[in-house]
Amino acid sequence: MNTTTDMGSQLEGFLLRHIEAGTVPGAVALRGGRDPEVVAAGVASIDGDPMRDDAIMRIQSMTKAITSVATLRLVEASGLELDQSLEAWLPELADRRVLTSPAAPLDDTVPAHRPITLRHLLTMGSGYGMEFGDSPLHKAMALNGTEAGPDPVTLGADEWLARLAELPLAFQPGEGWRYHHSFAVLGILIARLTGRSLGEHLAEDLFHPLGMPDTALWVPQEKLDRLPAAYRHGEGGLVEMEPARGGFYAGPPPFDVSHAELVSTAHDYHRFLRMLVERGRVEGNLVISEDHLRQITSDQVPADNKTPDSFFPGFWDGTGWGFGVGVETRGPRRGRFGWSGGQGTNFYVDPDGTVGILLTQVEMGEHMVAMVDEFQALPPLS
């Protein structure tokens, strides 16, 4: 049996079904172990060039796993502790006020019981994050430019953090869970700890040693022919949000984006995931300790913090959160960890070391969630 060909055929059939159905115009995917075949299908833009297997994709929240590793490497190198205050580097987070309940008026607050720590950021327990419903805090975030969404950042890192710090926390640090914002703060923390931009630090500390030449916070001019268009589903089908070879990630950004998210390729991200599979090592060289790797890939959120209002309904039914990744805590895929990006990307790592990566450039919604669910449920490799 030609296992590599069979895997490629299975993946190609999966991608072609969704291309023909109009879910995506094109995609790149891989499944396997140390050296899987990368499968590309469809086009990089509607009526455009064929999708390349080295397409550079906007991976959005798949950035969180990389940020976690970069943060823990600093812990290992500098003696920074997971449970110490971060106010020396992030003075904006000093003297926090906390809402008496997440839906309370913005002036109905009490002092924070404790400072925000690195552990709070890694586990998204800082008190900052996405708010759902029509709460005063949700409205305030939308008004001051700190609301999370599918579009690229519109503020420089320092201004974004200053505006976020104008708002109270939704809960006491370490006593709840809210998605996203803690990892943007982590990017800024890394920049301040190292005295250089997040992009510069990641390039030297992770991407070069791991062999990830196409992963960065933006796409340079000489690689723009590999940047597909970005879409979302509208009433009449796919609507282009950013053109191929263009948009926010094309060329250097106009401000510091240490709080923003990465672009990458299937090959590059596979290199990163193989490092995790290989017990935190690349070619025998230690990248991250096994103790920190265990924390990344196991549920780190206390049961009391998994409230129904913290994320979408049913999220915590069989899912936990490690450091930067979701972790399946029950069922047939127990022990699998991974995460998705809002622009139609997904990855997973199984306990046996099997890796799956799906990269599209269509915003998450009903159609894309169904595609990701099918990808996650593809039969085990023989």
XYZ file of C-alpha atoms in Angstrom:
382
model
C 0.000 0.000 0.000
C 1.275 3.447 -0.871
C 0.278 5.146 2.379
C 1.503 8.618 1.395
C -0.467 8.516 -1.850
C -3.565 7.214 -0.065
C -3.335 10.025 2.499
C -2.918 12.561 -0.285
C -5.850 11.131 -2.234
C -8.071 11.207 0.856
C -7.135 14.793 1.627
C -7.440 15.901 -1.980
C -10.915 14.374 -2.200
C -11.928 16.163 1.001
C -10.644 19.516 -0.290
C -12.213 19.095 -3.733
C -15.633 18.329 -2.226
C -15.594 21.608 -0.336
C -14.241 23.568 -3.297
C -17.031 22.202 -5.516
C -19.588 23.015 -2.813
C -18.367 26.618 -2.672
C -17.110 26.439 0.911
C -13.657 27.647 -0.152
C -12.030 28.587 -3.475
C -8.861 26.726 -2.511
C -7.000 25.208 0.417
C -3.834 23.479 1.592
C -3.777 20.528 3.985
C -1.601 17.780 5.410
C -1.997 14.811 7.730
C 0.652 12.432 8.923
C 3.849 12.071 10.836
C 7.379 13.227 10.264
C 7.190 13.865 6.502
C 3.577 14.058 5.292
C 2.535 15.068 1.800
C 1.234 18.640 1.532
C -1.892 18.750 -0.653
C -3.050 21.932 -2.397
C -6.301 22.235 -4.352
C -8.391 24.935 -5.969
C -7.300 28.514 -6.522
C -5.672 31.258 -4.468
C -8.406 33.678 -5.520
C -11.640 33.329 -7.455
C -10.728 33.280 -11.166
C -7.078 33.516 -10.076
C -3.962 31.371 -9.991
C -3.914 27.792 -8.694
C -3.416 27.389 -4.950
C 0.236 26.617 -4.183
C 1.312 24.118 -1.541
C 3.639 26.820 -0.163
C 0.886 29.460 0.052
C 1.446 31.918 2.903
C -1.760 32.021 4.926
C -3.184 34.324 7.596
C -3.252 31.843 10.487
C -4.742 34.207 13.108
C -5.352 32.297 16.382
C -3.047 29.440 15.420
C -0.496 32.083 16.484
C -1.391 31.424 20.139
C 0.500 28.129 20.315
C 3.644 29.789 18.961
C 3.308 32.718 21.376
C 3.035 30.252 24.271
C 6.261 28.483 23.324
C 8.074 31.801 22.875
C 6.847 32.968 26.293
C 7.900 29.795 28.081
C 11.330 29.927 26.454
C 11.761 33.339 28.079
C 10.695 31.839 31.403
C 13.346 29.156 31.034
C 16.041 31.606 29.958
C 15.415 34.532 32.284
C 13.959 33.195 35.494
C 10.645 34.966 34.920
C 8.027 33.081 36.917
C 4.543 32.057 35.846
C 2.920 33.476 38.977
C 4.704 36.795 39.399
C 3.218 40.203 38.675
C 3.859 41.639 35.215
C 3.445 45.279 36.212
C 7.183 46.030 35.939
C 6.931 45.489 32.169
C 3.250 46.271 31.700
C 2.561 49.210 34.024
C -0.765 49.728 32.222
C -2.008 46.679 34.138
C -1.352 48.106 37.605
C -4.232 48.945 39.970
C -6.906 47.117 38.008
C -10.595 47.610 38.715
C -12.932 44.625 38.337
C -16.617 44.608 37.471
C -18.847 43.229 40.225
C -20.285 40.973 37.509
C -19.392 40.674 33.800
C -22.598 42.454 32.763
C -22.386 45.232 35.385
C -22.181 48.960 34.526
C -18.609 50.112 33.903
C -18.491 52.103 37.146
C -19.717 49.215 39.299
C -16.284 47.901 40.218
C -14.069 46.750 43.071
C -10.258 46.635 43.293
C -8.459 43.617 41.859
C -7.533 41.092 44.550
C -4.228 40.241 42.887
C -2.041 41.358 39.964
C -2.266 39.809 36.506
C 0.401 37.131 36.047
C 1.951 35.252 33.169
C -0.117 32.181 34.044
C -3.278 34.297 33.834
C -2.343 35.382 30.312
C -1.423 31.886 29.107
C -4.673 30.433 30.452
C -6.773 33.430 29.348
C -7.666 34.185 32.931
C -6.489 37.810 33.003
C -9.983 39.310 33.080
C -9.641 40.734 29.554
C -11.160 39.054 26.533
C -14.060 38.709 24.154
C -17.454 39.604 25.539
C -20.717 38.205 24.205
C -24.137 39.758 24.490
C -25.074 43.386 24.917
C -23.107 44.213 28.073
C -21.674 47.665 28.878
C -18.148 46.206 28.668
C -18.824 44.759 25.210
C -20.099 48.132 23.989
C -17.098 49.951 25.488
C -14.641 47.619 23.756
C -16.355 48.214 20.430
C -16.211 51.980 20.936
C -12.545 52.212 21.912
C -11.166 49.878 19.248
C -10.266 46.908 21.453
C -13.077 44.552 20.469
C -11.754 41.310 18.978
C -12.895 40.256 15.539
C -11.837 38.711 12.239
C -10.260 41.860 10.834
C -6.601 42.885 11.325
C -5.609 45.178 14.168
C -6.181 48.898 13.621
C -4.098 50.308 16.486
C -0.399 50.133 17.306
C 0.530 47.847 20.174
C 1.105 50.480 22.862
C -2.037 52.445 21.997
C -4.099 49.260 21.920
C -2.898 48.259 25.388
C -3.472 51.768 26.764
C -7.053 51.704 25.520
C -7.630 48.212 26.879
C -6.344 49.368 30.274
C -9.010 52.102 30.337
C -11.589 49.352 30.840
C -12.329 47.268 33.940
C -11.725 43.526 34.060
C -14.688 41.196 33.583
C -13.628 39.116 36.592
C -10.895 38.890 39.208
C -7.566 37.747 37.689
C -7.379 33.974 37.746
C -11.099 33.520 38.459
C -12.602 33.281 34.976
C -11.889 32.732 31.280
C -12.254 35.014 28.280
C -10.899 34.409 24.800
C -8.196 36.200 22.812
C -6.990 39.435 24.459
C -4.567 37.818 26.908
C -2.479 36.587 23.994
C -2.289 40.020 22.403
C -0.999 41.274 25.768
C 1.522 38.400 25.759
C 2.923 39.579 22.437
C 3.473 43.049 23.864
C 5.040 41.560 26.991
C 7.519 39.559 24.887
C 8.485 42.719 22.993
C 9.080 44.658 26.203
C 10.967 41.838 27.898
C 13.323 41.453 24.932
C 13.613 45.118 23.906
C 12.641 44.427 20.287
C 9.481 43.871 18.300
C 7.663 40.574 18.618
C 8.378 39.774 14.981
C 12.115 40.295 15.379
C 12.241 38.176 18.504
C 10.242 35.287 17.054
C 12.342 35.250 13.885
C 15.604 34.878 15.800
C 14.401 32.793 18.731
C 12.058 30.335 17.016
C 11.546 30.632 13.284
C 15.176 30.497 12.199
C 16.176 27.599 14.509
C 13.041 25.622 13.592
C 13.401 26.179 9.855
C 10.258 28.312 9.398
C 11.367 30.910 6.807
C 7.854 31.936 5.722
C 6.332 32.599 9.160
C 6.159 36.250 10.219
C 3.792 39.082 11.080
C 3.673 40.197 7.443
C 4.617 39.021 3.946
C 7.622 40.655 2.235
C 7.352 41.987 -1.299
C 9.276 39.118 -2.857
C 6.796 36.544 -1.469
C 3.502 38.329 -2.189
C 2.731 36.014 -5.100
C 2.142 33.333 -2.440
C -0.464 35.307 -0.416
C -4.025 34.192 -1.338
C -7.122 36.356 -1.196
C -9.206 36.391 1.998
C -12.972 35.839 1.925
C -16.054 35.520 4.061
C -19.417 33.992 3.226
C -22.150 36.465 2.302
C -25.738 36.021 1.177
C -24.694 35.507 -2.428
C -21.582 33.442 -1.811
C -17.975 34.310 -1.090
C -17.152 37.990 -0.587
C -13.526 39.119 -0.968
C -12.165 40.908 2.106
C -8.508 41.184 1.060
C -7.120 40.610 -2.438
C -4.493 38.097 -3.375
C -1.032 39.643 -2.950
C -2.579 42.506 -0.982
C -4.287 43.657 2.185
C -2.996 44.332 5.680
C -0.379 41.568 5.689
C 1.180 42.597 2.363
C 4.399 44.394 3.233
C 5.463 46.068 6.477
C 2.546 47.252 8.656
C 2.112 50.959 9.448
C 2.616 50.507 13.211
C 3.994 48.082 15.796
C 2.018 44.828 15.548
C 3.490 42.988 18.524
C -0.129 42.325 19.577
C -1.127 40.922 16.185
C -1.122 37.506 14.503
C 1.076 35.613 12.088
C 1.145 34.364 8.540
C 2.610 30.935 7.855
C 2.658 27.923 5.532
C 1.661 24.297 6.002
C 5.331 23.279 5.865
C 6.435 25.859 8.430
C 3.638 25.110 10.871
C 4.317 21.413 10.522
C 7.928 22.083 11.578
C 6.616 23.806 14.692
C 4.210 20.989 15.536
C 6.846 18.305 14.963
C 8.973 20.055 17.577
C 6.114 19.593 20.045
C 5.690 15.943 19.026
C 9.421 15.333 19.447
C 9.234 16.224 23.173
C 10.205 19.846 22.630
C 13.280 19.113 20.539
C 14.475 19.814 17.005
C 17.299 17.602 15.728
C 18.138 16.763 19.322
C 18.293 20.391 20.459
C 15.959 21.346 23.288
C 13.515 24.124 22.357
C 11.212 23.888 25.366
C 11.319 21.790 28.516
C 9.153 18.689 28.820
C 7.514 20.147 31.928
C 6.386 23.244 30.041
C 5.377 21.117 27.065
C 3.150 19.079 29.356
C 1.499 22.256 30.613
C 0.965 23.551 27.084
C -0.792 20.365 26.017
C -2.933 19.572 29.085
C -5.954 21.351 30.536
C -4.836 24.213 32.803
C -8.197 25.894 33.482
C -9.850 25.322 36.880
C -13.351 23.880 36.677
C -14.853 26.938 38.417
C -13.556 29.183 35.608
C -15.362 27.238 32.874
C -18.558 29.239 33.072
C -21.273 29.077 30.381
C -20.811 32.774 29.538
C -17.056 32.466 28.967
C -17.269 31.186 25.374
C -19.745 29.666 22.959
C -22.345 27.209 24.339
C -21.032 23.721 25.000
C -17.372 24.620 24.513
C -16.289 23.132 27.831
C -18.140 19.846 27.218
C -15.104 17.703 26.563
C -12.684 20.550 25.841
C -10.063 22.165 28.058
C -7.454 24.860 27.510
C -3.724 24.400 27.987
C -1.289 27.188 27.135
C -2.335 28.433 23.693
C -4.204 25.320 22.564
C -7.500 23.566 23.137
C -7.293 20.067 24.620
C -9.833 17.280 24.154
C -10.524 15.904 27.623
C -12.934 13.067 26.834
C -14.281 10.977 23.993
C -12.503 9.025 21.235
C -9.998 11.807 20.569
C -9.055 12.371 24.211
C -5.560 13.841 24.443
C -5.689 15.548 21.030
C -4.677 19.193 21.197
C -4.988 21.919 18.604
C -6.827 25.074 17.654
C -8.362 27.041 14.792
C -7.746 30.447 13.264
C -10.593 32.802 12.428
C -9.650 32.923 8.741
C -10.477 29.257 8.191
C -7.409 27.445 9.513
C -7.042 24.520 11.905
C -4.462 22.153 13.332
C -4.367 19.177 15.661
C -1.835 16.800 17.195
C -2.907 13.325 18.312
C -1.326 11.381 21.184
C 0.319 9.049 18.649
C 2.082 12.004 17.014
C -0.203 12.328 13.991
C -0.445 15.960 12.889
C -3.214 17.563 10.860
C -3.129 21.059 9.327
C -5.877 22.717 7.260
C -5.258 26.152 5.776
C -7.946 28.098 3.939
C -8.580 31.828 3.770
C -12.330 31.929 4.360
C -13.577 33.438 7.612
C -15.015 31.047 10.166
C -18.780 30.705 9.974
C -21.329 27.953 9.532
C -19.786 26.580 6.323
C -16.197 26.688 7.575
C -17.034 25.177 10.955
C -18.586 22.220 9.126
C -15.466 21.858 6.969
C -13.165 21.947 9.998
C -15.353 19.445 11.845
C -15.109 17.077 8.861
C -11.344 17.552 8.703
C -11.046 16.755 12.395
C -13.119 13.598 11.933
C -11.334 12.141 8.907
C -10.632 8.414 9.463
C -7.366 7.499 11.193
C -4.374 6.995 8.959
C -3.540 3.376 8.168
